[in-house]
Structures are given as structure tokens and as C-alpha cells.
PDB file of C-alpha atoms in Angstrom:
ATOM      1  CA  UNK B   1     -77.249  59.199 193.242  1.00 73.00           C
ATOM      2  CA  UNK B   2     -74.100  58.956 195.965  1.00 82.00           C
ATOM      3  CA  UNK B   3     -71.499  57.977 195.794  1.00 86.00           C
ATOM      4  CA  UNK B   4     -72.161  58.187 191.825  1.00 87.00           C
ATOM      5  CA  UNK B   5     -72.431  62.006 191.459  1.00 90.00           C
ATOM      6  CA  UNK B   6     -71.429  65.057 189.043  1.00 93.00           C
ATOM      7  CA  UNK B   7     -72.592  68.406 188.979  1.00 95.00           C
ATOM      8  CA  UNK B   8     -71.689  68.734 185.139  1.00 97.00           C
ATOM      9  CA  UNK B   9     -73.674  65.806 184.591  1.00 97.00           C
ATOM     10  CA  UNK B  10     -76.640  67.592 186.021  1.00 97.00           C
ATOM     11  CA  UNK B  11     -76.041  70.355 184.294  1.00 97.00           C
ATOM     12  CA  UNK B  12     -76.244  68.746 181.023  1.00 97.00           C
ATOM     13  CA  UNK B  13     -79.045  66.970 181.695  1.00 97.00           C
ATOM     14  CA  UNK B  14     -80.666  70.913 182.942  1.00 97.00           C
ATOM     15  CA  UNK B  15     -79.113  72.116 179.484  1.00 97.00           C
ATOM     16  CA  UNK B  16     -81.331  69.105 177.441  1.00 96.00           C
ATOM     17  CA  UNK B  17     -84.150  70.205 179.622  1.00 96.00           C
ATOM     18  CA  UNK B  18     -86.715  72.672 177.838  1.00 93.00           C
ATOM     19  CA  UNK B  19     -88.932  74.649 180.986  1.00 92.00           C
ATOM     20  CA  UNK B  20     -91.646  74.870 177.832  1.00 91.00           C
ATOM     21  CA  UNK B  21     -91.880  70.962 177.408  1.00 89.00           C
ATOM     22  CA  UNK B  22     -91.640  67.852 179.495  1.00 89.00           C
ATOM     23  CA  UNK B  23     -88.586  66.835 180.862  1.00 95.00           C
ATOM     24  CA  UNK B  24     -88.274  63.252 182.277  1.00 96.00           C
ATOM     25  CA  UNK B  25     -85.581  61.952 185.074  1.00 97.00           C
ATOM     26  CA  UNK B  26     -86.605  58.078 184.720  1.00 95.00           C
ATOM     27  CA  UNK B  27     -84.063  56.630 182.486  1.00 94.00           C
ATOM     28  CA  UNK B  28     -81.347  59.139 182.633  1.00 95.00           C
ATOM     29  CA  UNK B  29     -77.964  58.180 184.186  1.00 95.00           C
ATOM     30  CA  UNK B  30     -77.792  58.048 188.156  1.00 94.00           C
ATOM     31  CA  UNK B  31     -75.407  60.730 188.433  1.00 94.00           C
ATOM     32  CA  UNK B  32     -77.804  63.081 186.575  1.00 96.00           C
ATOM     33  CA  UNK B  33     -80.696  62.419 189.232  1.00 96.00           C
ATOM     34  CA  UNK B  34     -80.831  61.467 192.794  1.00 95.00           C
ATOM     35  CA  UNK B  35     -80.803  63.613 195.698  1.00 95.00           C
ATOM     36  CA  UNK B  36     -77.441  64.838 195.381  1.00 95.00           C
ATOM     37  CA  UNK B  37     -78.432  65.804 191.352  1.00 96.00           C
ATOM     38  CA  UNK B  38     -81.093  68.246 193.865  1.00 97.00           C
ATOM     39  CA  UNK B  39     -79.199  69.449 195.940  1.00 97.00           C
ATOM     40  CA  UNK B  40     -76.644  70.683 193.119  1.00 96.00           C
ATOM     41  CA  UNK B  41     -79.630  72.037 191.514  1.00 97.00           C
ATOM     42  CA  UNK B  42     -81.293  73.901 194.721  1.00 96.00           C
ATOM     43  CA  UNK B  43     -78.218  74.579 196.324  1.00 97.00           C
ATOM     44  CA  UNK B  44     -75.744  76.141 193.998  1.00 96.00           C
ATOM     45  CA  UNK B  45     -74.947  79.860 193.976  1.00 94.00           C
ATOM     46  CA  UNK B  46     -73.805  80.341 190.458  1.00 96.00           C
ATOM     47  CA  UNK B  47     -75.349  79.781 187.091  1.00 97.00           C
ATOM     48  CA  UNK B  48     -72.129  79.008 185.536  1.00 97.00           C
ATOM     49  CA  UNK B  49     -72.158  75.211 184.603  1.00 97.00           C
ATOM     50  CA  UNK B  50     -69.678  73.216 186.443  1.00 95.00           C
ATOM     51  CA  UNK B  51     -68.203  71.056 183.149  1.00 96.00           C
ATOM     52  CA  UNK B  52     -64.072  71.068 181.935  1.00 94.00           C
ATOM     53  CA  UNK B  53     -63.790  72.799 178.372  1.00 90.00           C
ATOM     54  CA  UNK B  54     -65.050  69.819 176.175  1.00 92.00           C
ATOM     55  CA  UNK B  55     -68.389  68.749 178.282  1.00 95.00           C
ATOM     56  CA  UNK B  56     -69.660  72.185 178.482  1.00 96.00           C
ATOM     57  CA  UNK B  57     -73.393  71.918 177.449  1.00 96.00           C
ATOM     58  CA  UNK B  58     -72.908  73.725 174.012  1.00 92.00           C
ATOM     59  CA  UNK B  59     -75.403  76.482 174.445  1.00 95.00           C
ATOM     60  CA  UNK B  60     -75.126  77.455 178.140  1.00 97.00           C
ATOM     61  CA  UNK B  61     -72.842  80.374 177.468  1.00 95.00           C
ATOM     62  CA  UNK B  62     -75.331  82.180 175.310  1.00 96.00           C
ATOM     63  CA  UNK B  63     -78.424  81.551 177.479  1.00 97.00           C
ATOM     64  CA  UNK B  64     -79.372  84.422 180.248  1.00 97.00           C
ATOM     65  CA  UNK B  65     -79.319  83.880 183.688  1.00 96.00           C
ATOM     66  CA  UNK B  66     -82.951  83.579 183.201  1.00 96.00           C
ATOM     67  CA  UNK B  67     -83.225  80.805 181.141  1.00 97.00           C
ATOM     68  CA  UNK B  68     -80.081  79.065 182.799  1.00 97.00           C
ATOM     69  CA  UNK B  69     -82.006  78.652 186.449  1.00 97.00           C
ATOM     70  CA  UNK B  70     -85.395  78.209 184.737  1.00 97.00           C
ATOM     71  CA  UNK B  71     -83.571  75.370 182.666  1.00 97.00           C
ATOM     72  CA  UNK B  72     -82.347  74.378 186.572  1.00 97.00           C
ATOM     73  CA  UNK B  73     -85.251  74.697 187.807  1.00 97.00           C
ATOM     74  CA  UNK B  74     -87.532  72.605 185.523  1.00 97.00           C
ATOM     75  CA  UNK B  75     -84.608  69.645 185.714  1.00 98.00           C
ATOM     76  CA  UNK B  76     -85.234  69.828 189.282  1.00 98.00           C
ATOM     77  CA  UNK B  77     -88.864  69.210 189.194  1.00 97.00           C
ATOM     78  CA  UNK B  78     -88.412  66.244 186.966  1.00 97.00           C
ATOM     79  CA  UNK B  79     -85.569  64.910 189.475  1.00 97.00           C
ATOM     80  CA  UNK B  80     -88.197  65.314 192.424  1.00 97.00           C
ATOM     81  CA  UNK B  81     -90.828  63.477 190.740  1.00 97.00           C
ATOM     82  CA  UNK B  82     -88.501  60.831 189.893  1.00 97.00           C
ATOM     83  CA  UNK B  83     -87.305  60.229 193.971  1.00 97.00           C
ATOM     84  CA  UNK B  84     -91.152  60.685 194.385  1.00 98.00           C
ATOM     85  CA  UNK B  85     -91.554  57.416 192.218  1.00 97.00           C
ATOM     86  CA  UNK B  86     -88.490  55.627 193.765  1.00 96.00           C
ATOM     87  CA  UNK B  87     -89.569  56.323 197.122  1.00 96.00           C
ATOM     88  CA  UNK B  88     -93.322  55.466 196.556  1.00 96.00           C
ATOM     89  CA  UNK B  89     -91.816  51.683 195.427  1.00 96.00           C
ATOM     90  CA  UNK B  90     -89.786  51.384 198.025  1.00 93.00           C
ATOM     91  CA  UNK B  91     -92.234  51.736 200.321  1.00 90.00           C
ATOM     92  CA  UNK B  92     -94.776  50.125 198.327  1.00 93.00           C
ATOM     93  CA  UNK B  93     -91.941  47.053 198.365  1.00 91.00           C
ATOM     94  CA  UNK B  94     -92.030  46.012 202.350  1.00 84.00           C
ATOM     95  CA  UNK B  95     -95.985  47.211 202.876  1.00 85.00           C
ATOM     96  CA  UNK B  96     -97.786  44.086 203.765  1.00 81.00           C
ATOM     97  CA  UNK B  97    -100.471  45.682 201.634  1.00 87.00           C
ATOM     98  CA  UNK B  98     -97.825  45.908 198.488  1.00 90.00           C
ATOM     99  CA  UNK B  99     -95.180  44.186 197.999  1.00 91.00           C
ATOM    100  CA  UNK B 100     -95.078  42.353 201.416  1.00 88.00           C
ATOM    101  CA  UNK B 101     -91.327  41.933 200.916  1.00 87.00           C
ATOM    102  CA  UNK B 102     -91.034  40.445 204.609  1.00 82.00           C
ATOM    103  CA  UNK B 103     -93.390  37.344 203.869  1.00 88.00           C
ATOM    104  CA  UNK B 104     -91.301  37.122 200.364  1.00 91.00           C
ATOM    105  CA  UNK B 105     -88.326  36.471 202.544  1.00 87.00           C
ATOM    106  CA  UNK B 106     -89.955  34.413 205.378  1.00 87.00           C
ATOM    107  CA  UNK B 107     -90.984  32.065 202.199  1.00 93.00           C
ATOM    108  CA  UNK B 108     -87.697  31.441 200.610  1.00 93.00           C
ATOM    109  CA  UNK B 109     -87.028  28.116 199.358  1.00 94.00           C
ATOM    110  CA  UNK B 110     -90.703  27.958 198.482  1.00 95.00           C
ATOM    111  CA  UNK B 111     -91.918  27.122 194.751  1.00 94.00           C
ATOM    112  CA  UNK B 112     -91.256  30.540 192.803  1.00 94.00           C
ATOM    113  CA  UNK B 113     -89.777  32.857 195.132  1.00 95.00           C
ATOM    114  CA  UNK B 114     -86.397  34.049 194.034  1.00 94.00           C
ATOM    115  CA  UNK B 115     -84.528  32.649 196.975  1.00 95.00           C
ATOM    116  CA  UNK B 116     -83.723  29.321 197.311  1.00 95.00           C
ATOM    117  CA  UNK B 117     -83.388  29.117 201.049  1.00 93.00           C
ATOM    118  CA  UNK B 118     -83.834  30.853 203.986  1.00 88.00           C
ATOM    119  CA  UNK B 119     -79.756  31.222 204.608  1.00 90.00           C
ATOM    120  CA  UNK B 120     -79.814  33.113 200.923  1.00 92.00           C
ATOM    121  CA  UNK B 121     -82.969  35.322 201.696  1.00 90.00           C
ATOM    122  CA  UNK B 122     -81.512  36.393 205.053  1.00 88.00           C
ATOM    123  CA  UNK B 123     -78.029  36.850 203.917  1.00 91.00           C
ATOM    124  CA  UNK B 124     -79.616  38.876 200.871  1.00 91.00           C
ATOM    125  CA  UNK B 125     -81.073  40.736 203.641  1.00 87.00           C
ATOM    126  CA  UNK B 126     -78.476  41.367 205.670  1.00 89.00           C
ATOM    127  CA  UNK B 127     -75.579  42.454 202.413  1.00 91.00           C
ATOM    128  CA  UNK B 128     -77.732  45.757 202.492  1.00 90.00           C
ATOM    129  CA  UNK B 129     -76.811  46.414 206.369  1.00 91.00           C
ATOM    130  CA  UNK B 130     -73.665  46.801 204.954  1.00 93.00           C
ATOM    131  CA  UNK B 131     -74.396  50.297 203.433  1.00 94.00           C
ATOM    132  CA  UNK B 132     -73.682  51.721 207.071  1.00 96.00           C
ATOM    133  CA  UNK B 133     -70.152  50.175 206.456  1.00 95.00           C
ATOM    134  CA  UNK B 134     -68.552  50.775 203.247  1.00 94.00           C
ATOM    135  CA  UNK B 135     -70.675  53.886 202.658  1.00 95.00           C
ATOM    136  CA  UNK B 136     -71.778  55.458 205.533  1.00 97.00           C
ATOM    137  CA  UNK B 137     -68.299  54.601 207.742  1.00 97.00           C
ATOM    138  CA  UNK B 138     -65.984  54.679 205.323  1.00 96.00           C
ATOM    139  CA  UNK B 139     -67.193  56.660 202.015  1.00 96.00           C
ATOM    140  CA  UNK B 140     -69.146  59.678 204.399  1.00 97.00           C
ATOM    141  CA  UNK B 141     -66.519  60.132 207.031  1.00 97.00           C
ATOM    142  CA  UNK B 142     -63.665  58.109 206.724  1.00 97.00           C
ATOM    143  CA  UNK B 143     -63.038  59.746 203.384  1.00 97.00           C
ATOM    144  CA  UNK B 144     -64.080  63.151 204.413  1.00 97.00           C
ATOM    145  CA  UNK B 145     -61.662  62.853 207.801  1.00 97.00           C
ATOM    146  CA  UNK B 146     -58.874  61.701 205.763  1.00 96.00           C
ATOM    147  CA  UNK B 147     -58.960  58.791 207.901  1.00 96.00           C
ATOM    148  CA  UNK B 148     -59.066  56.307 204.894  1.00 94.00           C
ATOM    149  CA  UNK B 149     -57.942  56.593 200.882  1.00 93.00           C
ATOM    150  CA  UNK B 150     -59.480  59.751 199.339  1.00 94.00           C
ATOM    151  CA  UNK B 151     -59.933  61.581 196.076  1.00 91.00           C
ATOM    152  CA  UNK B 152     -57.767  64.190 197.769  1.00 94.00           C
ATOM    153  CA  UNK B 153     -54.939  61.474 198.270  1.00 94.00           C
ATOM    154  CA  UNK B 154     -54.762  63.037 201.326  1.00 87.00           C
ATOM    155  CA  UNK B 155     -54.095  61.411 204.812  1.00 89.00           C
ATOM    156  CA  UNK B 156     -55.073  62.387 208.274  1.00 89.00           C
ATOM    157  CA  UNK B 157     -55.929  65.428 206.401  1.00 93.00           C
ATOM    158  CA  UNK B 158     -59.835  66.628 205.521  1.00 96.00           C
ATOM    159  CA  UNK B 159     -61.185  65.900 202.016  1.00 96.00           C
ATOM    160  CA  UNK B 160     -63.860  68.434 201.123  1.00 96.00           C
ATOM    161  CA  UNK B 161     -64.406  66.739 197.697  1.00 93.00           C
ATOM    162  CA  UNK B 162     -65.346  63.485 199.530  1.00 95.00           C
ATOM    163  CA  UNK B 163     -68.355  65.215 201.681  1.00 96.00           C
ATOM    164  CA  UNK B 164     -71.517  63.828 200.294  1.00 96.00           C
ATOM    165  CA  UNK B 165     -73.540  67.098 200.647  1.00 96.00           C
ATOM    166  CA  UNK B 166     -70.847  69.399 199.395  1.00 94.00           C
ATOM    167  CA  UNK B 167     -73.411  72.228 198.429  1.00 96.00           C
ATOM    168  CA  UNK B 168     -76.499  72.077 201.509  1.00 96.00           C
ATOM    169  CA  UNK B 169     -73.653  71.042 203.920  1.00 97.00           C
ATOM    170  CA  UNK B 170     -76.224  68.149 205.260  1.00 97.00           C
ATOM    171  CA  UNK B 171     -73.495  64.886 205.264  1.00 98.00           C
ATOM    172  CA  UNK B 172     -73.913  64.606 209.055  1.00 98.00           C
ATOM    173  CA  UNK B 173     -77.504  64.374 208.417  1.00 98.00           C
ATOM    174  CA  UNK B 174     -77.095  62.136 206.211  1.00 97.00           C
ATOM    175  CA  UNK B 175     -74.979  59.634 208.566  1.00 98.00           C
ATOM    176  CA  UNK B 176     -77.490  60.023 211.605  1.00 98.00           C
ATOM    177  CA  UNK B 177     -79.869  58.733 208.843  1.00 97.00           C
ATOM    178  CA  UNK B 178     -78.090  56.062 207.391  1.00 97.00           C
ATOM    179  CA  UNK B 179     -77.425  54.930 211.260  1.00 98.00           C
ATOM    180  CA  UNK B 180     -80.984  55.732 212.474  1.00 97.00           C
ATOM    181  CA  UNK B 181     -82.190  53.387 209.897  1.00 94.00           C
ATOM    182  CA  UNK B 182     -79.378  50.480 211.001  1.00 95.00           C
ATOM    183  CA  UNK B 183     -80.673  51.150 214.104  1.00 95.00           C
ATOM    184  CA  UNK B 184     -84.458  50.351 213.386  1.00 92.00           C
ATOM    185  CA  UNK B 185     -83.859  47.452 211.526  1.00 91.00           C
ATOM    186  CA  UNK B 186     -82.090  46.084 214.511  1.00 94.00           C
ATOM    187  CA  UNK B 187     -84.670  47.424 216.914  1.00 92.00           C
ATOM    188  CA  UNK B 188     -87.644  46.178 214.552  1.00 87.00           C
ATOM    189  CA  UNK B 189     -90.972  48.143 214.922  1.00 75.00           C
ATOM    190  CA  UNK B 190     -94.629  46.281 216.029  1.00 65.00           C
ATOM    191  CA  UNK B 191     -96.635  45.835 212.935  1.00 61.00           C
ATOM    192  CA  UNK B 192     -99.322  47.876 215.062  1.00 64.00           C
ATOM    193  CA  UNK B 193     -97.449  50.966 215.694  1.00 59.00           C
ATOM    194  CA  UNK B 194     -96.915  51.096 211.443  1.00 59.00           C
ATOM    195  CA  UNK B 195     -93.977  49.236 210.993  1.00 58.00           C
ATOM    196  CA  UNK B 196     -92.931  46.038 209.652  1.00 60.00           C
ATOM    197  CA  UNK B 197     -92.225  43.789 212.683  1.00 67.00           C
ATOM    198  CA  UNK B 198     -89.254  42.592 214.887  1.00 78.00           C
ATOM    199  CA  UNK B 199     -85.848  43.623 214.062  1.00 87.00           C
ATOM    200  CA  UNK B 200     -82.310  41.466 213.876  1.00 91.00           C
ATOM    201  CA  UNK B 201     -82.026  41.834 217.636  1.00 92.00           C
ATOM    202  CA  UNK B 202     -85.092  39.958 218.396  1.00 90.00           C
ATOM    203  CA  UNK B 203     -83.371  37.555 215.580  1.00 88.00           C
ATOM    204  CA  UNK B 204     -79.882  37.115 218.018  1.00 92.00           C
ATOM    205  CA  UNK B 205     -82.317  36.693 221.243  1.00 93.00           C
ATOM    206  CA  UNK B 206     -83.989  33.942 219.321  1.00 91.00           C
ATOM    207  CA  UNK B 207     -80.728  32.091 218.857  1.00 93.00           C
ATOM    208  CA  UNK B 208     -79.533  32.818 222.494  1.00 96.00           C
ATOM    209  CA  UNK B 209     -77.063  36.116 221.582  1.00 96.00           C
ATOM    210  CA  UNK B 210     -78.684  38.665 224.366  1.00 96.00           C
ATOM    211  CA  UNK B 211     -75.553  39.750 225.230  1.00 97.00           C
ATOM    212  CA  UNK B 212     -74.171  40.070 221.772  1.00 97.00           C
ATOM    213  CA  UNK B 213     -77.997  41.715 221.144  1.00 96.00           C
ATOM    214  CA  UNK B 214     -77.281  44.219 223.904  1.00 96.00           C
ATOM    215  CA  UNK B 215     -73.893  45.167 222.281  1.00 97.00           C
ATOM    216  CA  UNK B 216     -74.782  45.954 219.407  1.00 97.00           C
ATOM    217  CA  UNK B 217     -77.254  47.866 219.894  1.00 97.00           C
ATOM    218  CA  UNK B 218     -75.796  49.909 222.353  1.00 97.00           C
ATOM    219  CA  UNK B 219     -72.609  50.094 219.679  1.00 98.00           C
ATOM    220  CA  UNK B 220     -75.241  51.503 216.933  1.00 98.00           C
ATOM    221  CA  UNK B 221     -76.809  54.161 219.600  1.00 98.00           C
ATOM    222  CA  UNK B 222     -73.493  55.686 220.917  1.00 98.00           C
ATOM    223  CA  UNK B 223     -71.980  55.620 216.837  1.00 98.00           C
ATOM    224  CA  UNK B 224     -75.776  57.488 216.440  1.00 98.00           C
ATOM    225  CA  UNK B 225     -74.644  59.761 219.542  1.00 98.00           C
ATOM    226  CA  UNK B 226     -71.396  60.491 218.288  1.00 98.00           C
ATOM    227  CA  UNK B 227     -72.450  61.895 214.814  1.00 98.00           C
ATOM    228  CA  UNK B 228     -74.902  64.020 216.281  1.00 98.00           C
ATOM    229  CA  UNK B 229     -72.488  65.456 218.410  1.00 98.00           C
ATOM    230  CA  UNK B 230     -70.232  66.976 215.741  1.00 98.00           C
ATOM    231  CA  UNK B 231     -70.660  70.747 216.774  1.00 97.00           C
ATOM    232  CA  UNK B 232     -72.224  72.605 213.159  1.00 96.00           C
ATOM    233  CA  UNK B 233     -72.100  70.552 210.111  1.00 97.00           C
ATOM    234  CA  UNK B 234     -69.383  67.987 209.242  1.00 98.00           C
ATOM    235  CA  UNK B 235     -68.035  70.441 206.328  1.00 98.00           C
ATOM    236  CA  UNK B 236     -67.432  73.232 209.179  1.00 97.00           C
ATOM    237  CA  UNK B 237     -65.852  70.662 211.561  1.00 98.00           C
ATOM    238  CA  UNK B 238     -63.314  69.826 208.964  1.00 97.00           C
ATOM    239  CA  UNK B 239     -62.531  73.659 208.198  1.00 97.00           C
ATOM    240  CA  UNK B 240     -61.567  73.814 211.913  1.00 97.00           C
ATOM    241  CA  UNK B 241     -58.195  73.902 213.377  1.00 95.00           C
ATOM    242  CA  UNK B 242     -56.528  70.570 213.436  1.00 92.00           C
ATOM    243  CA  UNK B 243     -56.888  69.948 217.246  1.00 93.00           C
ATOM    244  CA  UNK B 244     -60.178  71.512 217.642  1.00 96.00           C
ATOM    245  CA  UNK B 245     -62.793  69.821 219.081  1.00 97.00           C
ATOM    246  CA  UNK B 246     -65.090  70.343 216.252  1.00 97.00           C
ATOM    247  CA  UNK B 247     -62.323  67.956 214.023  1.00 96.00           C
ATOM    248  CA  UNK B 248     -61.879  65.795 217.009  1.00 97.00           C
ATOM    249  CA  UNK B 249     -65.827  65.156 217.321  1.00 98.00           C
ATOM    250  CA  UNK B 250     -65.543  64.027 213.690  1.00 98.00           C
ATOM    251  CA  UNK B 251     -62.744  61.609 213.977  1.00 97.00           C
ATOM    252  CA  UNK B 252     -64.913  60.157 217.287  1.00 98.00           C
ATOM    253  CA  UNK B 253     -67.435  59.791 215.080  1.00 98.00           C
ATOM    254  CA  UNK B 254     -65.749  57.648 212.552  1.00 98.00           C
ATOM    255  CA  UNK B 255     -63.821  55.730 215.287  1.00 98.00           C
ATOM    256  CA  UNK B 256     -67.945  54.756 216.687  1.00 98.00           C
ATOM    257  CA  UNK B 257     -68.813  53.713 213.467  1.00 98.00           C
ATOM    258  CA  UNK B 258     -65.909  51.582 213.101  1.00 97.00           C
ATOM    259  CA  UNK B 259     -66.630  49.795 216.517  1.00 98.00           C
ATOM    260  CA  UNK B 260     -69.994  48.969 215.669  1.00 97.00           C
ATOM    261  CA  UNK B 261     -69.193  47.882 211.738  1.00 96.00           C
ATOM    262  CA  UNK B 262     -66.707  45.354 213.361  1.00 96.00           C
ATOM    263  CA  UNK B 263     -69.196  43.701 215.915  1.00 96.00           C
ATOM    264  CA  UNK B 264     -71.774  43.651 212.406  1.00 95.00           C
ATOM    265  CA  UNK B 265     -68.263  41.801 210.295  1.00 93.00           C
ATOM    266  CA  UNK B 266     -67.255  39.418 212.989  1.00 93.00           C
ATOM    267  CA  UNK B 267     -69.273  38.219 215.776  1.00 95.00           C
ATOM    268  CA  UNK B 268     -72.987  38.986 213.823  1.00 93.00           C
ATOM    269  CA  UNK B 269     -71.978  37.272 211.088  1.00 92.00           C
ATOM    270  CA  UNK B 270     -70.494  33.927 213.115  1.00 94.00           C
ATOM    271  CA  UNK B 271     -73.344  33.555 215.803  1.00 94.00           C
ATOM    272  CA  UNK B 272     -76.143  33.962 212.432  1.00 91.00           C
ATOM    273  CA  UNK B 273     -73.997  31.864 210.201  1.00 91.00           C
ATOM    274  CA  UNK B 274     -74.266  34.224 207.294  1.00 90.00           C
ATOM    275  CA  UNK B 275     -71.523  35.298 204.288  1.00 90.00           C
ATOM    276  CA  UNK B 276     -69.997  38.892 204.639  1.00 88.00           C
ATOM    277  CA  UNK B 277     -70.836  40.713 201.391  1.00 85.00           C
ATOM    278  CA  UNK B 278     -67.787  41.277 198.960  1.00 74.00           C
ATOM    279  CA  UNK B 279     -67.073  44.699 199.779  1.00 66.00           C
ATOM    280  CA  UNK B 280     -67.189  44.397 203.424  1.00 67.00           C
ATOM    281  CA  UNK B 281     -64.496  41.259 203.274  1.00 59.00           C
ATOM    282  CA  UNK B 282     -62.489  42.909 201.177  1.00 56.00           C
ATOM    283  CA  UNK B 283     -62.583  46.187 203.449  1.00 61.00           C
ATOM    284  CA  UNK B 284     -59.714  46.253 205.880  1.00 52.00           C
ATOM    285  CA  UNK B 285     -60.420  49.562 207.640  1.00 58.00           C
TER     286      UNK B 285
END
């Protein structure tokens, strides 16, 4: 899945995949699965494989249009079960019911659990956070913007080949989501309402950081705010004119995300005592 993703890679993988047997997605490679691997599959226009000269799958040029899409098609329905799996464990993972990851992590240090303190567990915790960061910041719109490096090399310049949903033109989406979910594990959700109790900000209350509490979350709403104001999709805003206010919206949006990823890399990370991942101290954007 993104960032790790190739539409000729999916396309071999529809090539291997006979509609008249059973095709499996569970221990392919990630960039031949995920839900960018769907998209490319659902989303597409052409039948024509999307592979330079030597990875062409080696029978795609004789196959009809027919059997290309149903050869699509069935890959498609093995990549869907697959997220249906991942999903199901994921979920399964933090269910008090299941996997009751939240009491795994409230018992670190304990005989057998896999953390061996409470500083590890929460800093374990808090290293995923840092998707919103590297990925979502810089990877989904810094890239994109041209605000940051890019597989374009381009600078202050848009980089289509950086969107993450280059084909169902759903990146900003994608970012609200990414956000949303920063923004409820901040926030927390009651155990009785279905979710899986207080969030980090009830964590920096604890520990006397209101204020720093308040920020934040405030930070995380209007970077929320600022994505969901990007007029169309983010692939349209960066096809506008360079002063438009569809491009500007998108550069906003970035410039929110930044503010809130630096309150999340400095003053988070001092007042809780915790280690910045790798990536995120090595990140200078």
C-alpha cells in the first residue's frame, strides 16, 4: 500500500491471476495490494498494462479486452478480501473483546508483555502519531505542492506523480482521514459510546498541560478545516493557475499541517517526556 505503490506491479499480479481459479492477495508484495493496488484496478480507463518494455506481463498483449478487465477484475476481488482481513485485525487488535491492545499497553513492564515499561509502551504508541507527519504532511501534500523534495524534482511547483490517489482523485480525502483519526486519538472516545477510552489530551490535562491540551487540539481542527477547504479535489487544485485560490487553499493546507506537526515534535514530546521517532527527528520541514 502508500507510499509503496505501482500500477505495473498490479498489473502483473492481475496478469498471474486466472478469473477461473482462486487468486490470493495475502502474501503478495505490498505494492501489488492495498488500497491504492484498488483503486488502480477500479479506477483506470485503459486496459493497456502500465509496465516499461521488459516488465510487461508476457501475455497481456494477446489477451482481449475481455479477459484483460476480467483478469482486473478477479485481482480486485482478491485485493478486497485481503483489506477485509487487515481491517477485521485491526480492529479485532484494540477491541477490549479481542485483542484489548489498550490494557496490553496500560500493563507494560509486566511479566510477558512485550514492553518493558510504560515510557516504551507509550512512546511505541505515540511513533505511529507520526504518520500525520512524515506521510500525511509531508508525503500527501508537501510533495504534491512542491513544497518539499519530490519525484518531480520540482520546487514550488505541483507534482502530480506524488498525489496518493492519482486515478479516483480522493488524496484530500485521504488527509481529512489521516487528520480525523489524529484528531480522535487526541480527543479519545467513552468506552460507552463504542470507542476505546480517553485520548492524549486527557493524557496532557493529567500532567497539568491544559493549555498546551487546548492548542493542540485546536491546531489539529483548523489543519482538519483547512484540507477540507481545498475547493474540488487536491489533483484539480494543483491543475489551477499558480495564484488561484484553489492552489493557494492547498499550500494553506500544508502550512496547517506543519503548525500542528511542530507543536506534536517539540512541546508534546518535552511536557510527556517521550523520544521523537527517527523519521520525524531527522525531518527538517
Amino acid at each position: 500500500g502508500y507510499p509503496v505503490t505501482s500500477a505495473c506491479a498490479v498489473d502483473q499480479a492481475s496478469a498471474g491471476c486466472d478469473p477461473a481459479g482462486t487468486c490470493d492477495a495475502a502474501d503478495v508484495l505490498p505494492n501489488r495490494k492495498g488500497l491504492d493496488a484498488l483503486e488502480a484496478l477500479l479506477f483506470r480507463d485503459s486496459s493497456e498494462h502500465d509496465c516499461p518494455g521488459p516488465a510487461a506481463p508476457a501475455a497481456w498483449a494477446g489477451w482481449s479486452e475481455t479477459e484483460r478487465w476480467q483478469r482486473r477484475a478477479a485481482w480486485a476481488d482478491a485485493v478486497g478480501k485481503d483489506l477485509v482481513v487487515a481491517a477485521t485485525l485491526l480492529d479485532d487488535g484494540w477491541r477490549q473483546d479481542a485483542g484489548n491492545y489498550v490494557a496490553v499497553l496500560q500493563d507494560a513492564g509486566a511479566s510477558g508483555n512485550p514492553f518493558p515499561s510504560l515510557r516504551e509502551a507509550l512512546n511505541h504508541y505515540t511513533d505511529a502519531l507520526y504518520y500525520v507527519d512524515h506521510e500525511t504532511k509531508t508525503m500527501k501534500l508537501g510533495q504534491p505542492t512542491g513544497i518539499v523534495a519530490n519525484a518531480c524534482g520540482l520546487f514550488e511547483e505541483p507534482c502530480l506523480l506524488a498525489l496518493e490517489s492519482r486515478y479516483a482523485h480522493q488524496s484530500k480525502e485521504a488527509i481529512v482521514a489521516n487528520l480525523k483519526a489524529l484528531q480522535l486519538a487526541v480527543l479519545g472516545r467513552p468506552l460507552a459510546a463504542g470507542g476505546r477510552g480517553p485520548g492524549i489530551g486527557a493524557w496532557l490535562r493529567a500532567v497539568d498541560a491544559t493549555a498546551l491540551a487546548e492548542r493542540w487540539e485546536a491546531e489539529i481542527a483548523a489543519a482538519i478545516a483547512a484540507a477540507e477547504a481545498i475547493p474540488g479535489s487536491l489533483h484539480d487544485a494543483l491543475t489551477a493557475e499558480a495564484d488561484s485560490a484553489p492552489r493557494k487553499a492547498a499550500t494553506a493546507a500544508y502550512d496547517a499541517a506543519q503548525t500542528m506537526a511542530k507543536t506534536m515534535k517539540s512541546d508534546l514530546m518535552t511536557v510527556l517526556g517521550l523520544d521523537l521517532p527517527d523519521a520525524a527527528a531527522a525531518d527538517a520541514d
